[in-house]
Structures are given as C-alpha cells and as structure tokens.
Tab-separated table of N, CA and C in Angstrom:
chain	number	residue	atom	x	y	z
A	1	GLN	N	1.251	-1.020	0.029
A	1	GLN	CA	0.218	-0.270	0.110
A	1	GLN	C	0.860	1.108	0.123
A	2	VAL	N	0.571	2.349	-1.013
A	2	VAL	CA	1.603	3.169	-0.130
A	2	VAL	C	1.416	4.160	0.690
A	3	ARG	N	1.979	5.118	0.722
A	3	ARG	CA	1.699	5.719	1.735
A	3	ARG	C	2.595	6.911	1.773
A	4	LEU	N	1.880	7.870	1.622
A	4	LEU	CA	2.810	9.462	1.993
A	4	LEU	C	2.211	10.612	2.949
A	5	VAL	N	2.976	11.055	3.110
A	5	VAL	CA	2.904	11.909	4.771
A	5	VAL	C	3.452	12.987	4.452
A	6	GLU	N	2.977	14.233	3.655
A	6	GLU	CA	4.210	15.643	4.353
A	6	GLU	C	3.646	16.139	5.705
A	7	SER	N	4.777	16.910	5.483
A	7	SER	CA	5.040	17.706	6.525
A	7	SER	C	5.737	18.805	6.369
A	8	GLY	N	6.101	19.835	6.984
A	8	GLY	CA	6.876	21.120	6.898
A	8	GLY	C	5.913	22.099	6.430
A	9	GLY	N	5.160	22.461	6.257
A	9	GLY	CA	4.136	23.869	6.169
A	9	GLY	C	4.150	24.245	7.458
A	10	GLY	N	3.586	25.945	7.512
A	10	GLY	CA	3.526	26.580	7.722
A	10	GLY	C	3.389	28.682	7.200
A	11	SER	N	3.332	29.700	8.124
A	11	SER	CA	2.943	30.820	7.527
A	11	SER	C	4.429	31.119	7.690
A	12	VAL	N	4.376	32.662	6.042
A	12	VAL	CA	6.047	32.735	6.282
A	12	VAL	C	5.335	34.703	5.668
A	13	GLN	N	6.936	34.893	5.662
A	13	GLN	CA	6.431	36.625	5.509
A	13	GLN	C	6.600	36.091	3.668
A	14	PRO	N	5.958	37.420	2.788
A	14	PRO	CA	6.931	37.226	1.395
A	14	PRO	C	8.536	37.025	1.830
A	15	GLY	N	8.997	37.192	0.806
A	15	GLY	CA	10.396	36.397	0.369
A	15	GLY	C	11.099	35.441	1.848
A	16	GLY	N	10.075	34.936	2.226
A	16	GLY	CA	10.893	33.765	2.967
A	16	GLY	C	11.114	32.582	2.690
A	17	SER	N	11.337	30.994	3.158
A	17	SER	CA	11.390	30.381	3.022
A	17	SER	C	10.930	29.137	3.845
A	18	LEU	N	10.344	28.095	2.990
A	18	LEU	CA	9.882	26.627	3.659
A	18	LEU	C	10.478	25.648	2.822
A	19	LYS	N	10.831	24.315	3.449
A	19	LYS	CA	11.076	22.892	3.005
A	19	LYS	C	10.522	22.303	3.391
A	20	LEU	N	9.433	21.763	2.613
A	20	LEU	CA	8.319	20.801	2.894
A	20	LEU	C	8.717	19.364	2.904
A	21	SER	N	9.055	18.324	3.533
A	21	SER	CA	9.495	16.696	3.892
A	21	SER	C	8.078	16.184	3.443
A	22	CYS	N	8.005	14.934	2.915
A	22	CYS	CA	6.903	13.497	2.402
A	22	CYS	C	7.745	12.036	1.908
A	23	ASP	N	7.308	11.369	3.275
A	23	ASP	CA	7.489	10.064	3.388
A	23	ASP	C	7.246	9.842	2.848
A	24	ILE	N	7.627	8.507	2.211
A	24	ILE	CA	6.956	7.628	1.493
A	24	ILE	C	7.708	6.078	1.405
A	25	SER	N	6.411	5.034	1.278
A	25	SER	CA	5.977	4.182	1.349
A	25	SER	C	5.190	3.446	0.284
A	26	GLY	N	6.471	2.205	0.618
A	26	GLY	CA	4.983	0.939	-0.415
A	26	GLY	C	5.069	0.890	-2.098
A	27	ILE	N	5.928	2.112	-2.330
A	27	ILE	CA	6.583	2.529	-3.830
A	27	ILE	C	6.512	0.893	-4.744
A	28	TRP	N	5.779	0.780	-6.123
A	28	TRP	CA	5.852	-0.807	-6.641
A	28	TRP	C	5.522	-0.117	-8.587
A	29	TYR	N	5.511	0.877	-8.230
A	29	TYR	CA	5.875	0.843	-9.899
A	29	TYR	C	6.705	0.503	-10.180
A	30	LEU	N	7.653	0.274	-11.978
A	30	LEU	CA	8.539	0.119	-12.361
A	30	LEU	C	9.047	1.964	-13.180
A	31	ASN	N	8.053	2.795	-13.442
A	31	ASN	CA	8.775	3.885	-13.177
A	31	ASN	C	7.296	4.931	-13.470
A	32	TYR	N	7.781	6.003	-12.706
A	32	TYR	CA	7.292	6.502	-12.069
A	32	TYR	C	7.208	7.864	-11.439
A	33	CYS	N	6.754	8.965	-11.601
A	33	CYS	CA	6.226	10.269	-10.986
A	33	CYS	C	6.250	10.052	-9.236
A	34	MET	N	6.628	11.125	-8.766
A	34	MET	CA	6.856	11.419	-6.972
A	34	MET	C	6.714	13.130	-7.329
A	35	GLY	N	5.628	13.430	-6.702
A	35	GLY	CA	5.432	14.969	-7.392
A	35	GLY	C	4.950	16.003	-6.459
A	36	TRP	N	4.673	16.664	-5.849
A	36	TRP	CA	4.432	18.311	-5.261
A	36	TRP	C	3.535	18.746	-6.214
A	37	LEU	N	1.848	19.589	-6.718
A	37	LEU	CA	1.163	20.201	-6.212
A	37	LEU	C	0.396	20.947	-5.142
A	38	ARG	N	0.055	21.655	-6.420
A	38	ARG	CA	-0.886	22.607	-4.955
A	38	ARG	C	-2.297	22.767	-5.116
A	39	ARG	N	-3.337	23.158	-3.904
A	39	ARG	CA	-4.715	24.008	-4.328
A	39	ARG	C	-4.911	25.190	-3.927
A	40	PRO	N	-4.155	26.537	-4.760
A	40	PRO	CA	-4.816	27.645	-3.678
A	40	PRO	C	-6.576	27.762	-3.819
A	41	PRO	N	-6.585	28.712	-2.867
A	41	PRO	CA	-8.169	29.158	-2.199
A	41	PRO	C	-8.471	29.222	-3.202
A	42	GLU	N	-9.804	28.548	-3.720
A	42	GLU	CA	-11.080	28.319	-4.873
A	42	GLU	C	-10.645	27.843	-5.392
A	43	GLN	N	-8.781	27.608	-6.249
A	43	GLN	CA	-8.224	27.309	-7.039
A	43	GLN	C	-8.165	25.898	-7.840
A	44	GLU	N	-8.402	25.051	-8.501
A	44	GLU	CA	-7.496	24.273	-9.418
A	44	GLU	C	-6.546	23.364	-8.784
A	45	ARG	N	-6.147	21.951	-8.336
A	45	ARG	CA	-5.007	22.039	-8.502
A	45	ARG	C	-3.979	21.689	-9.001
A	46	VAL	N	-2.967	22.631	-9.163
A	46	VAL	CA	-2.171	22.242	-10.480
A	46	VAL	C	-0.882	21.299	-9.970
A	47	ALA	N	0.107	20.699	-10.588
A	47	ALA	CA	1.353	20.183	-10.527
A	47	ALA	C	2.288	21.743	-9.763
A	48	VAL	N	3.047	21.919	-9.105
A	48	VAL	CA	4.512	22.651	-8.781
A	48	VAL	C	5.745	21.735	-9.077
A	49	ALA	N	6.260	20.759	-9.344
A	49	ALA	CA	7.140	19.669	-9.167
A	49	ALA	C	7.440	18.428	-8.828
A	50	GLY	N	8.714	18.290	-9.187
A	50	GLY	CA	8.174	16.469	-9.820
A	50	GLY	C	9.106	15.851	-10.122
A	51	VAL	N	9.668	14.108	-9.927
A	51	VAL	CA	10.699	13.570	-10.193
A	51	VAL	C	9.797	12.963	-10.354
A	52	TYR	N	10.571	12.323	-11.709
A	52	TYR	CA	10.949	10.719	-12.463
A	52	TYR	C	12.064	9.861	-11.629
A	53	ASN	N	11.196	8.589	-11.753
A	53	ASN	CA	12.573	7.898	-10.944
A	53	ASN	C	11.761	6.829	-11.958
A	54	GLN	N	12.853	5.479	-11.966
A	54	GLN	CA	12.624	4.367	-12.293
A	54	GLN	C	13.437	3.387	-11.428
A	55	PHE	N	12.311	2.620	-11.023
A	55	PHE	CA	12.672	1.621	-10.291
A	55	PHE	C	13.642	0.879	-10.432
A	56	THR	N	14.271	0.390	-11.126
A	56	THR	CA	15.679	-0.251	-11.118
A	56	THR	C	16.369	-0.181	-11.293
A	57	SER	N	16.908	1.543	-10.951
A	57	SER	CA	17.814	2.564	-10.939
A	57	SER	C	18.474	3.461	-10.099
A	58	THR	N	19.146	4.050	-10.894
A	58	THR	CA	19.427	5.287	-9.646
A	58	THR	C	19.447	6.966	-10.531
A	59	TYR	N	18.832	6.385	-12.239
A	59	TYR	CA	18.157	7.442	-12.103
A	59	TYR	C	16.760	8.001	-12.256
A	60	TRP	N	17.612	9.205	-12.009
A	60	TRP	CA	15.919	10.554	-12.037
A	60	TRP	C	15.874	11.423	-12.543
A	61	HIS	N	15.162	12.208	-12.303
A	61	HIS	CA	14.793	13.673	-13.318
A	61	HIS	C	14.131	14.652	-12.846
A	62	PRO	N	14.199	15.621	-12.104
A	62	PRO	CA	13.600	16.320	-11.823
A	62	PRO	C	13.179	17.620	-12.480
A	63	VAL	N	11.585	17.619	-12.622
A	63	VAL	CA	10.705	19.282	-13.369
A	63	VAL	C	9.893	19.596	-12.864
A	64	TYR	N	9.734	21.042	-13.449
A	64	TYR	CA	9.063	22.050	-12.757
A	64	TYR	C	8.049	22.465	-13.678
A	65	ALA	N	7.490	23.238	-12.887
A	65	ALA	CA	6.453	24.434	-12.914
A	65	ALA	C	6.367	25.393	-13.548
A	66	ASP	N	6.662	26.800	-13.987
A	66	ASP	CA	6.942	27.832	-14.688
A	66	ASP	C	6.625	28.343	-13.660
A	67	SER	N	5.893	28.675	-12.790
A	67	SER	CA	5.271	28.950	-10.996
A	67	SER	C	6.800	28.554	-10.308
A	68	ALA	N	7.548	27.484	-10.502
A	68	ALA	CA	8.590	27.463	-9.741
A	68	ALA	C	10.055	27.586	-9.891
A	69	LYS	N	10.027	27.122	-11.414
A	69	LYS	CA	11.291	27.533	-11.535
A	69	LYS	C	13.057	28.583	-10.917
A	70	GLY	N	13.645	28.816	-10.708
A	70	GLY	CA	14.277	29.162	-10.071
A	70	GLY	C	13.745	29.926	-8.472
A	71	ARG	N	13.069	29.122	-7.573
A	71	ARG	CA	13.205	29.586	-6.264
A	71	ARG	C	12.678	28.000	-5.787
A	72	PHE	N	11.479	27.570	-6.308
A	72	PHE	CA	12.489	25.875	-5.565
A	72	PHE	C	12.678	24.872	-6.082
A	73	THR	N	13.383	24.447	-5.593
A	73	THR	CA	14.204	22.462	-5.259
A	73	THR	C	13.274	21.569	-4.979
A	74	VAL	N	12.908	20.261	-6.331
A	74	VAL	CA	12.579	19.461	-5.813
A	74	VAL	C	14.291	18.419	-5.457
A	75	SER	N	14.382	17.124	-4.184
A	75	SER	CA	14.562	16.446	-3.885
A	75	SER	C	14.490	15.098	-3.334
A	76	GLN	N	15.400	14.496	-3.701
A	76	GLN	CA	14.647	12.674	-2.774
A	76	GLN	C	15.563	12.705	-2.237
A	77	GLU	N	15.412	11.560	-1.134
A	77	GLU	CA	16.428	10.912	-0.686
A	77	GLU	C	17.041	9.393	-1.905
A	78	ASP	N	18.506	9.592	-1.126
A	78	ASP	CA	18.429	8.545	-2.223
A	78	ASP	C	17.627	7.029	-2.271
A	79	ASP	N	17.197	6.946	-1.188
A	79	ASP	CA	16.703	5.222	-1.075
A	79	ASP	C	15.554	5.463	-1.176
A	80	LYS	N	14.785	6.706	-2.721
A	80	LYS	CA	13.855	7.022	-2.721
A	80	LYS	C	12.448	7.568	-1.595
A	81	SER	N	12.982	7.367	-0.254
A	81	SER	CA	12.650	6.307	0.813
A	81	SER	C	11.375	8.664	1.101
A	82	ALA	N	11.624	9.872	0.968
A	82	ALA	CA	11.497	10.795	1.240
A	82	ALA	C	11.591	11.870	0.078
A	83	LEU	N	10.843	12.892	-0.552
A	83	LEU	CA	10.621	13.718	-1.299
A	83	LEU	C	10.785	15.348	-0.556
A	84	TYR	N	11.372	15.763	-1.341
A	84	TYR	CA	11.412	17.139	-0.708
A	84	TYR	C	11.089	18.360	-1.444
A	85	LEU	N	10.789	19.312	-0.572
A	85	LEU	CA	10.375	20.974	-2.107
A	85	LEU	C	10.988	22.058	-0.894
A	86	GLN	N	12.161	22.570	-1.094
A	86	GLN	CA	12.821	23.714	-0.873
A	86	GLN	C	12.077	24.781	-1.876
A	87	MET	N	11.536	25.665	-0.748
A	87	MET	CA	11.112	27.006	-1.559
A	87	MET	C	11.933	28.271	-1.215
A	88	ASN	N	11.833	28.842	-1.940
A	88	ASN	CA	12.535	30.010	-1.327
A	88	ASN	C	11.839	31.761	-2.322
A	89	ASN	N	12.337	32.323	-1.592
A	89	ASN	CA	11.690	33.856	-2.409
A	89	ASN	C	9.929	33.430	-2.526
A	90	LEU	N	8.888	33.498	-1.037
A	90	LEU	CA	7.838	33.104	-1.123
A	90	LEU	C	6.874	34.311	-1.334
A	91	LYS	N	5.555	34.419	-2.304
A	91	LYS	CA	4.976	35.078	-2.373
A	91	LYS	C	3.283	35.006	-1.892
A	92	PRO	N	2.785	35.533	-1.702
A	92	PRO	CA	1.306	35.937	-1.751
A	92	PRO	C	0.800	34.401	-1.892
A	93	GLU	N	0.813	34.828	-3.786
A	93	GLU	CA	0.564	33.583	-4.919
A	93	GLU	C	1.099	31.613	-4.547
A	94	ASP	N	1.721	31.927	-3.820
A	94	ASP	CA	1.944	30.824	-3.254
A	94	ASP	C	1.622	29.904	-1.987
A	95	THR	N	0.897	30.149	-1.327
A	95	THR	CA	-0.253	30.273	-0.426
A	95	THR	C	-1.543	28.927	-0.735
A	96	ALA	N	-1.467	28.123	-0.633
A	96	ALA	CA	-1.962	27.148	-0.740
A	96	ALA	C	-1.596	25.975	-0.220
A	97	MET	N	-2.381	24.730	-0.317
A	97	MET	CA	-2.336	23.747	0.532
A	97	MET	C	-1.960	22.773	-0.862
A	98	TYR	N	-0.549	22.187	-0.390
A	98	TYR	CA	0.119	20.839	-1.032
A	98	TYR	C	0.673	19.542	-0.259
A	99	TYR	N	0.228	18.898	-1.480
A	99	TYR	CA	0.584	17.769	-1.646
A	99	TYR	C	1.588	16.839	-2.137
A	100	CYS	N	2.047	15.855	-1.718
A	100	CYS	CA	2.379	14.655	-2.087
A	100	CYS	C	2.066	13.595	-2.965
A	101	ALA	N	2.187	13.507	-4.182
A	101	ALA	CA	2.094	12.839	-4.838
A	101	ALA	C	2.658	11.368	-5.411
A	102	ALA	N	1.305	10.082	-6.382
A	102	ALA	CA	2.947	9.219	-7.003
A	102	ALA	C	1.913	8.952	-7.878
A	103	GLY	N	2.849	8.476	-9.401
A	103	GLY	CA	1.449	7.571	-10.302
A	103	GLY	C	2.805	7.604	-10.938
A	104	PRO	N	2.065	6.570	-12.214
A	104	PRO	CA	3.539	4.950	-13.230
A	104	PRO	C	3.725	6.273	-14.219
A	105	THR	N	4.213	6.274	-14.523
A	105	THR	CA	4.465	7.602	-16.673
A	105	THR	C	6.158	6.350	-16.464
A	106	ASP	N	5.824	6.575	-17.906
A	106	ASP	CA	7.140	6.259	-18.783
A	106	ASP	C	7.936	7.617	-19.222
A	107	THR	N	7.346	8.532	-18.594
A	107	THR	CA	7.457	9.808	-19.756
A	107	THR	C	8.053	11.184	-18.349
A	108	ALA	N	9.342	11.880	-18.383
A	108	ALA	CA	9.741	12.437	-17.363
A	108	ALA	C	8.504	13.578	-16.950
A	109	GLY	N	8.360	14.030	-17.908
A	109	GLY	CA	6.897	15.037	-18.178
A	109	GLY	C	5.630	15.304	-17.883
A	110	ARG	N	5.271	14.039	-17.966
A	110	ARG	CA	4.243	13.674	-17.836
A	110	ARG	C	3.788	14.246	-15.924
A	111	CYS	N	5.031	14.598	-15.003
A	111	CYS	CA	4.937	14.483	-13.896
A	111	CYS	C	4.108	15.753	-13.207
A	112	LEU	N	4.380	16.522	-14.674
A	112	LEU	CA	3.726	17.660	-14.344
A	112	LEU	C	2.393	17.810	-14.426
A	113	LEU	N	1.560	16.791	-14.450
A	113	LEU	CA	-0.004	16.804	-14.881
A	113	LEU	C	-0.322	16.045	-14.176
A	114	THR	N	-2.124	16.986	-13.369
A	114	THR	CA	-2.340	15.939	-11.898
A	114	THR	C	-3.051	14.325	-12.372
A	115	THR	N	-3.591	14.166	-13.508
A	115	THR	CA	-3.427	13.151	-14.075
A	115	THR	C	-1.898	12.254	-14.132
A	116	ALA	N	-1.164	12.153	-13.587
A	116	ALA	CA	-0.114	11.499	-13.456
A	116	ALA	C	-0.496	10.409	-12.183
A	117	TYR	N	-0.627	11.004	-11.649
A	117	TYR	CA	-0.688	10.984	-9.462
A	117	TYR	C	-1.897	10.056	-9.213
A	118	ASP	N	-1.924	8.254	-8.784
A	118	ASP	CA	-2.449	7.842	-8.163
A	118	ASP	C	-3.513	8.117	-6.895
A	119	TYR	N	-1.725	8.244	-6.184
A	119	TYR	CA	-2.215	7.977	-4.761
A	119	TYR	C	-1.735	9.491	-4.281
A	120	TRP	N	-2.640	10.073	-3.044
A	120	TRP	CA	-1.894	11.923	-2.565
A	120	TRP	C	-1.578	11.717	-1.240
A	121	GLY	N	-0.889	12.932	-0.507
A	121	GLY	CA	-1.093	12.624	0.757
A	121	GLY	C	-2.500	13.463	1.471
A	122	GLN	N	-1.895	13.390	2.462
A	122	GLN	CA	-3.706	14.395	2.931
A	122	GLN	C	-2.841	15.801	2.420
A	123	GLY	N	-1.249	16.507	2.241
A	123	GLY	CA	-1.696	17.389	1.992
A	123	GLY	C	-0.973	18.100	3.624
A	124	THR	N	-0.373	19.615	2.952
A	124	THR	CA	0.233	20.294	4.575
A	124	THR	C	0.111	21.487	3.968
A	125	GLN	N	-0.301	23.213	4.712
A	125	GLN	CA	-0.069	24.009	4.227
A	125	GLN	C	0.644	25.230	4.223
A	126	VAL	N	0.412	25.701	3.646
A	126	VAL	CA	1.512	27.094	3.475
A	126	VAL	C	0.956	27.927	3.175
A	127	THR	N	1.331	29.094	4.138
A	127	THR	CA	0.314	30.637	4.212
A	127	THR	C	2.002	31.232	3.956
A	128	VAL	N	1.214	32.409	3.202
A	128	VAL	CA	2.312	33.588	2.897
A	128	VAL	C	1.300	34.896	2.843
A	129	SER	N	2.365	35.644	3.585
A	129	SER	CA	1.736	37.483	4.148
A	129	SER	C	2.355	38.043	4.320
A	130	SER	N	1.772	38.801	4.837
A	130	SER	CA	2.659	39.976	5.512
A	130	SER	C	1.767	40.272	6.393
C-alpha cells in the first residue's frame, strides 16, 4: 500500500523560505512520478514540481512548473524514501495546500500533470502573507 505523509508547511512572510517533506512507502511502480502539487484557495489543483524515477536504477529527473522555476528545488533521498520541496522567495500567490503524490508513468513530462498521480498525501498548508 502506497503511503505518503507530508510535513513542513506553515506561515511565512513574502520572501521567506520553507522546506516541505514527504515520507514515502509502498511504491511498487516500475517507472513513476513523485510530485508536489498545490491547490490555492478556490482554484484547481496544479503540479508544482516532480521527479521521474526508474525503480530499478538510480536515474531520476526533476521537472518544474514555470511558477516554481528558479525558486523551488525538488529533491529526494537516495533510497527514494522521502521527497522534498525547498521553496525560496515565497510569494503570496504560493499560498495553497500542498500535496505529495505518486503515480506510474514512462515519461518525465507527465510528472507535471495532475492526471499522472494515483496516490496522494493528506496535504500541508503553506500561507505566505505579511
């Protein structure tokens, strides 16, 4: 059973930083995405960043939405037991519930599609305001 547990959300001022963590267990896909997605207030859930993994190798490839490029960095533990999202220079528009998710795929590009994900964590709130 796939289990995803997020932590690290909170409230920060604009320009501040947060690091989100996601503990991962039960992944059984051959090739898959691990991603961070967010749902801003009264908006649809969108992908922020993700990694494409190959279960049988150490190869992995990060991908970023335009909104995250240059400010957010996605990373993972070598054993793929945890996924992280370092968020710098946070803006009020980054306010959202952030979710960790996993799903099978054969292409890294799909890791920026919400439809690529089958399993979701419970979410962690990030609020950016002065």
